[in-house]
Amino acid sequence: MNDQGPLLTRGVRWSLAGLGLVLLAALVLGFVVLPSVKPDFREAGWWQAICRAAGVPTRWYEAGAMDDPGASRVPVVPDFTRVAGGDVGRGGTLALQCTMCHGARGVSASDVPNLAGQYAEVVFKQMLDYRNGQRRHALMQALATSLSEQDIRDLAAFYAQLPRPSPNPQQARVPALVDVGSPLRGIAPCASCHGGIDQKPGSPWLEGMPRAYLEAQMEAFAIGERRNDAHGVMRNVARQMTAAEVVDTASYYASRRVPFSPTAPGR
Ligand code: HEC
Ligand code: HEC
């Protein structure tokens, strides 16, 4: 009987120490280990880190934290612009508003994305997303708002038939993510959506795009600043990429065109 007092206190002491250890391990895991292996943990801020560590579904806290523009409202159907008949001639006239930045032949000399040879459904969807506010960019949003849906169809048809920038004949080293993906992380090869192996409707043609633009878009997807991708397909990829992989894949795609020269014909 006499022994029970000290025994109980010792038991309580042990369980308290155990609890403390578990708590410490959880804190280290949630705030030190996970943020260091997943870059978007750090950028997303403490509130999201806490929510995520607690297993709260993403949409519960992302919506409030970031003034959610909502999911894209544009259904992605292959070739729907061709089916619906965009007018290339009319598109060419409308495109005079775009040449200043996207280049006279849809190939940009600066860090603006190329439009030449871009899949019509991609241009159509992105323009509508800018117009509806699901993709944010002050300039493109203002421009898109001034265009009718038919204008956008015509522009998409016009850009789709322009020749893509000449492919670089030099064989570049293909990053593993591009043609194999990362099965362990559940990342499908980029080329299985973006062309090369296969093209999934709505996935832009990336070859020859400016490196800085590609990097910026992947980073924006990774931190959820851009989220007009249907079902988060691209966010799920970008979130899992390391900074080095972003640079590597962006450099690869950017290198897939003959370097820009202002004197080259047709530019
Ligand atoms: C003043 C410069 C400027 C003008 C003019 C301009 N754009 Fe853009 N455009 C940009 C920039 C910069 C981006 C990248 C924006 C971003 O980061 O979301 C862009 C992005 C786009 C995209 C998305 C491309 C992709 O691969 O996702 C499309 C489509 C587009 N523009 C079409 C047009 C069309 C059509 C016009 C003419 C009606 C036009 N733009 C006029 C600067 C411009
Ligand atoms: C499962 C299909 C899929 C895979 C795999 C995929 N992407 Fe994407 N990606 C998309 C889609 C769809 C979009 C367009 C989203 C939208 O509607 O705005 C996109 C958009 C992008 C953009 C923005 C381009 C632009 O002009 O707006 C970049 C950059 C990009 N992906 C890079 C990559 C890289 C690099 C990989 C490989 C590591 C990859 N993607 C793997 C489907 C995919």
Coordinates of C-alpha atoms and ligand atoms in Angstrom, one line a residue:
M1 CA 0.0 0.0 0.0
N2 CA 2.7 2.4 1.0
D3 CA 4.5 1.8 -2.3
Q4 CA 1.6 2.9 -4.4
G5 CA 2.2 6.6 -3.8
P6 CA 5.7 6.9 -5.3
L7 CA 4.9 4.3 -7.9
L8 CA 2.0 6.4 -9.2
T9 CA 4.1 9.5 -9.3
R10 CA 6.8 7.7 -11.1
G11 CA 4.3 6.4 -13.6
V12 CA 2.8 9.8 -14.2
R13 CA 6.3 11.3 -14.5
W14 CA 7.2 8.7 -17.2
S15 CA 4.1 9.2 -19.2
L16 CA 4.5 13.0 -19.0
A17 CA 8.1 12.6 -20.3
G18 CA 6.9 10.3 -23.0
L19 CA 4.2 12.7 -24.1
G20 CA 6.7 15.5 -24.2
L21 CA 9.0 13.4 -26.4
V22 CA 6.1 12.6 -28.8
L23 CA 5.1 16.3 -29.0
L24 CA 8.7 17.3 -29.7
A25 CA 9.1 14.7 -32.4
A26 CA 5.8 15.9 -34.0
L27 CA 6.9 19.5 -33.9
V28 CA 10.3 18.7 -35.4
L29 CA 8.6 16.6 -38.1
G30 CA 5.9 19.2 -38.9
F31 CA 7.9 22.4 -38.7
V32 CA 11.5 21.4 -39.5
V33 CA 11.7 18.2 -41.5
L34 CA 8.6 18.6 -43.8
P35 CA 9.2 22.2 -44.6
S36 CA 12.8 21.4 -45.6
V37 CA 11.9 18.7 -48.0
K38 CA 8.8 20.4 -49.5
P39 CA 9.7 23.9 -50.6
D40 CA 6.0 25.1 -50.8
F41 CA 5.7 24.5 -47.1
R42 CA 7.9 27.4 -46.4
E43 CA 6.4 29.7 -48.9
A44 CA 2.9 29.0 -47.9
G45 CA 3.4 30.4 -44.4
W46 CA 2.8 29.2 -40.9
W47 CA -1.0 29.0 -41.0
Q48 CA -1.0 26.7 -43.9
A49 CA 1.9 24.7 -42.4
I50 CA -0.1 24.2 -39.2
C51 CA -3.3 23.3 -41.2
R52 CA -1.3 20.9 -43.3
A53 CA 0.5 19.3 -40.4
A54 CA -3.0 18.8 -38.8
G55 CA -4.2 17.2 -42.0
V56 CA -6.9 19.8 -42.8
P57 CA -8.1 19.5 -46.5
T58 CA -6.3 22.1 -48.7
R59 CA -9.4 23.8 -49.9
W60 CA -10.5 24.7 -46.4
Y61 CA -7.6 27.0 -45.7
E62 CA -6.5 28.0 -49.2
A63 CA -9.8 29.6 -50.0
G64 CA -9.7 32.0 -47.1
A65 CA -6.0 32.6 -47.1
M66 CA -5.7 33.7 -50.7
D67 CA -9.0 35.2 -52.1
D68 CA -9.6 32.1 -54.3
P69 CA -10.3 33.0 -57.9
G70 CA -12.1 29.7 -58.2
A71 CA -11.5 26.8 -60.6
S72 CA -11.3 27.4 -64.3
R73 CA -14.8 27.4 -65.9
V74 CA -13.5 26.6 -69.3
P75 CA -14.2 22.9 -70.3
V76 CA -11.2 21.5 -72.1
V77 CA -12.2 19.6 -75.3
P78 CA -9.6 18.7 -77.9
D79 CA -9.7 20.9 -81.0
F80 CA -12.9 22.6 -80.0
T81 CA -11.8 25.8 -81.7
R82 CA -11.4 24.1 -85.0
V83 CA -14.7 22.4 -84.6
A84 CA -16.4 25.8 -83.7
G85 CA -14.5 27.5 -86.6
G86 CA -12.2 30.3 -85.7
D87 CA -11.6 32.8 -88.5
V88 CA -7.9 32.9 -89.2
G89 CA -8.1 36.1 -91.3
R90 CA -10.0 38.0 -88.7
G91 CA -7.7 36.6 -86.0
G92 CA -4.7 37.9 -87.9
T93 CA -6.2 41.4 -87.8
L94 CA -7.0 41.2 -84.1
A95 CA -3.5 39.9 -83.4
L96 CA -2.1 43.3 -84.3
Q97 CA -2.8 44.2 -80.7
C98 CA -0.6 41.4 -79.5
T99 CA 2.5 41.7 -81.7
M100 CA 4.1 44.3 -79.5
C101 CA 4.7 41.7 -76.9
H102 CA 4.2 38.3 -78.4
G103 CA 6.1 39.1 -81.6
A104 CA 5.0 39.7 -85.2
R105 CA 4.9 36.0 -85.9
G106 CA 3.9 34.8 -82.4
V107 CA 7.5 34.2 -81.3
S108 CA 8.6 36.5 -78.5
A109 CA 12.0 38.1 -78.3
S110 CA 11.6 38.8 -74.6
D111 CA 10.3 36.7 -71.7
V112 CA 6.7 36.7 -73.0
P113 CA 5.3 33.3 -74.0
N114 CA 5.3 32.3 -77.6
L115 CA 1.9 31.8 -79.3
A116 CA 3.0 30.6 -82.7
G117 CA 1.8 27.0 -83.2
Q118 CA 0.3 26.9 -79.7
Y119 CA -2.7 24.5 -79.6
A120 CA -5.8 26.5 -80.3
E121 CA -7.6 25.2 -77.3
V122 CA -4.8 26.4 -75.0
V123 CA -4.9 30.0 -76.3
F124 CA -8.7 29.9 -76.1
K125 CA -8.7 28.5 -72.5
Q126 CA -6.0 30.8 -71.2
M127 CA -7.7 33.9 -72.7
L128 CA -11.0 33.0 -71.1
D129 CA -9.3 32.3 -67.8
Y130 CA -7.7 35.7 -67.9
R131 CA -11.1 37.2 -68.8
N132 CA -12.9 35.4 -66.0
G133 CA -10.2 36.2 -63.5
Q134 CA -9.1 32.6 -62.9
R135 CA -5.6 33.4 -64.2
R136 CA -4.1 36.6 -62.8
H137 CA -2.1 39.0 -64.8
A138 CA -3.1 42.7 -64.8
L139 CA -2.2 43.3 -68.4
M140 CA -3.5 40.1 -70.0
Q141 CA -6.7 40.4 -67.9
A142 CA -7.3 43.9 -69.2
L143 CA -6.7 42.9 -72.8
A144 CA -8.8 39.7 -72.6
T145 CA -11.8 41.6 -71.1
S146 CA -12.0 43.8 -74.2
L147 CA -12.3 40.8 -76.5
S148 CA -15.5 38.8 -77.3
E149 CA -15.5 35.0 -77.2
Q150 CA -15.5 35.0 -81.0
D151 CA -12.5 37.3 -81.1
I152 CA -10.7 34.9 -78.9
R153 CA -11.7 31.9 -81.1
D154 CA -10.3 33.7 -84.1
L155 CA -7.1 34.7 -82.4
A156 CA -6.6 31.1 -81.2
A157 CA -7.2 29.8 -84.8
F158 CA -4.7 32.4 -86.2
Y159 CA -1.9 31.6 -83.7
A160 CA -2.4 27.8 -84.0
Q161 CA -1.5 27.9 -87.7
L162 CA 1.6 30.0 -87.4
P163 CA 4.8 28.0 -87.6
R164 CA 6.5 27.2 -84.3
P165 CA 10.0 28.5 -83.8
S166 CA 12.5 26.3 -85.6
P167 CA 13.4 23.3 -83.5
N168 CA 17.0 23.3 -82.3
P169 CA 18.9 20.6 -84.3
Q170 CA 21.4 20.2 -81.4
Q171 CA 20.5 17.2 -79.3
A172 CA 20.0 18.4 -75.8
R173 CA 20.3 16.2 -72.7
V174 CA 16.7 15.3 -71.9
P175 CA 16.0 15.6 -68.1
A176 CA 14.5 12.4 -66.7
L177 CA 11.4 14.2 -65.6
V178 CA 10.6 15.1 -69.2
D179 CA 10.6 11.6 -70.7
V180 CA 10.4 9.3 -67.7
G181 CA 8.8 11.3 -64.9
S182 CA 9.2 10.3 -61.3
P183 CA 7.1 7.2 -60.5
L184 CA 8.0 7.4 -56.9
R185 CA 6.5 10.8 -56.5
G186 CA 3.7 10.1 -58.9
I187 CA 4.9 12.6 -61.5
A188 CA 4.0 11.5 -65.1
P189 CA 6.6 12.5 -67.8
C190 CA 6.1 16.1 -68.9
A191 CA 6.2 14.8 -72.4
S192 CA 3.2 12.6 -71.8
C193 CA 1.0 15.7 -71.4
H194 CA 2.9 18.5 -73.1
G195 CA 3.8 16.8 -76.4
G196 CA 6.6 14.5 -77.4
I197 CA 5.0 11.3 -76.1
D198 CA 1.4 12.4 -76.1
Q199 CA -0.6 15.6 -75.8
K200 CA -3.4 15.9 -73.3
P201 CA -6.0 18.5 -74.2
G202 CA -5.2 21.9 -72.6
S203 CA -1.5 21.2 -72.0
P204 CA 0.5 24.0 -73.7
W205 CA 3.3 23.3 -76.2
L206 CA 6.4 24.3 -74.2
E207 CA 9.3 23.8 -76.6
G208 CA 11.1 27.1 -77.3
M209 CA 9.3 29.1 -74.6
P210 CA 11.4 31.6 -72.7
R211 CA 13.1 30.0 -69.7
A212 CA 12.2 32.7 -67.2
Y213 CA 8.5 32.4 -68.2
L214 CA 8.5 28.6 -67.8
E215 CA 10.2 28.9 -64.4
A216 CA 7.8 31.6 -63.2
Q217 CA 4.8 29.5 -64.2
M218 CA 6.0 26.4 -62.4
E219 CA 6.8 28.4 -59.3
A220 CA 3.3 30.0 -59.5
F221 CA 1.7 26.6 -59.7
A222 CA 3.8 25.2 -56.9
I223 CA 2.8 27.9 -54.4
G224 CA -0.8 27.9 -55.7
E225 CA -0.6 31.5 -57.0
R226 CA -1.7 30.1 -60.4
R227 CA -4.5 27.5 -60.1
N228 CA -6.5 27.6 -63.3
D229 CA -5.3 24.1 -64.2
A230 CA -8.2 21.7 -64.2
H231 CA -8.2 19.3 -61.2
G232 CA -4.8 20.7 -60.1
V233 CA -2.9 18.5 -62.7
M234 CA -0.1 21.0 -63.0
R235 CA 0.0 22.1 -59.4
N236 CA 0.4 18.5 -58.3
V237 CA 3.4 18.2 -60.5
A238 CA 5.0 21.5 -59.7
R239 CA 4.6 21.2 -55.9
Q240 CA 6.7 18.1 -55.9
M241 CA 9.5 19.4 -58.0
T242 CA 12.8 20.7 -56.5
A243 CA 14.1 24.1 -57.4
A244 CA 16.9 22.4 -59.4
E245 CA 14.3 20.4 -61.4
V246 CA 12.3 23.5 -62.2
V247 CA 15.5 25.2 -63.6
D248 CA 16.6 22.0 -65.4
T249 CA 13.2 21.3 -67.2
A250 CA 12.7 25.0 -68.0
S251 CA 16.2 25.3 -69.5
Y252 CA 15.6 22.1 -71.5
Y253 CA 12.3 23.3 -73.0
A254 CA 13.8 26.8 -73.7
S255 CA 16.8 25.3 -75.5
R256 CA 14.6 23.4 -77.9
R257 CA 14.5 26.3 -80.4
V258 CA 17.2 27.9 -82.5
P259 CA 18.4 30.9 -80.4
F260 CA 16.5 34.1 -81.2
S261 CA 18.2 36.3 -83.7
P262 CA 16.6 39.6 -84.7
T263 CA 17.9 39.2 -88.3
A264 CA 16.5 35.7 -88.9
P265 CA 13.7 35.7 -91.5
G266 CA 10.1 35.4 -90.4
R267 CA 10.5 36.7 -86.9
Ligands
HEC1 C1 1.9 44.4 -73.2 C2 2.4 43.0 -73.5 C3 1.3 42.1 -74.0 C4 0.3 42.2 -75.0 C5 0.0 43.5 -75.8 C6 -0.3 40.9 -75.1 N1 0.2 40.0 -74.2 FE1 -0.4 38.1 -74.0 N2 1.0 37.9 -72.5 C7 1.8 38.9 -72.0 C8 2.5 38.4 -70.9 C9 3.6 39.1 -70.1 C10 2.0 37.1 -70.6 C11 2.4 36.1 -69.5 C12 1.4 36.5 -68.4 C13 1.4 35.6 -67.2 O1 2.5 35.4 -66.6 O2 0.4 35.0 -66.9 C14 1.1 36.8 -71.6 C15 0.4 35.6 -71.8 C16 -0.5 35.3 -72.8 C17 -1.1 34.0 -73.0 C18 -0.9 32.8 -72.1 C19 0.1 31.9 -72.9 C20 0.4 30.6 -72.2 O3 1.3 29.9 -72.8 O4 -0.1 30.3 -71.2 C21 -1.9 34.1 -74.1 C22 -2.8 33.0 -74.7 C23 -1.8 35.5 -74.6 N3 -0.9 36.2 -73.7 C24 -2.5 36.0 -75.7 C25 -2.4 37.3 -76.1 C26 -3.2 37.8 -77.1 C27 -4.2 37.0 -78.0 C28 -2.9 39.2 -77.2 C29 -3.5 40.2 -78.1 C30 -5.0 40.3 -78.1 C31 -1.9 39.5 -76.2 N4 -1.7 38.3 -75.5 C32 -1.4 40.7 -76.0 C33 2.0 40.1 -72.6 C34 1.2 40.7 -73.5
HEC2 C1 -0.8 15.2 -66.3 C2 -0.5 16.1 -67.3 C3 0.7 17.0 -67.1 C4 2.0 16.7 -66.7 C5 2.6 15.3 -66.4 C6 2.8 17.9 -66.7 N1 2.0 19.0 -67.1 FE1 2.6 20.9 -67.2 N2 0.6 21.5 -67.6 C7 -0.4 20.6 -67.8 C8 -1.6 21.4 -68.1 C9 -3.0 20.8 -68.4 C10 -1.2 22.7 -68.1 C11 -2.1 23.9 -68.4 C12 -3.0 24.3 -67.2 C13 -4.0 25.3 -67.5 O1 -5.1 25.0 -68.0 O2 -3.7 26.5 -67.2 C14 0.2 22.8 -67.8 C15 0.9 23.9 -67.8 C16 2.3 24.0 -67.6 C17 3.1 25.2 -67.7 C18 2.6 26.6 -68.0 C19 2.8 26.8 -69.5 C20 2.0 28.0 -70.0 O3 2.4 28.4 -71.1 O4 1.0 28.4 -69.4 C21 4.4 24.8 -67.5 C22 5.6 25.7 -67.6 C23 4.4 23.3 -67.4 N3 3.1 22.9 -67.4 C24 5.6 22.6 -67.2 C25 5.6 21.2 -67.0 C26 6.8 20.4 -66.7 C27 8.2 20.9 -66.7 C28 6.4 19.1 -66.5 C29 7.2 17.9 -66.1 C30 8.0 18.0 -64.9 C31 4.9 19.1 -66.6 N4 4.5 20.4 -66.9 C32 4.1 18.0 -66.5 C33 -0.4 19.2 -67.7 C34 0.7 18.5 -67.3

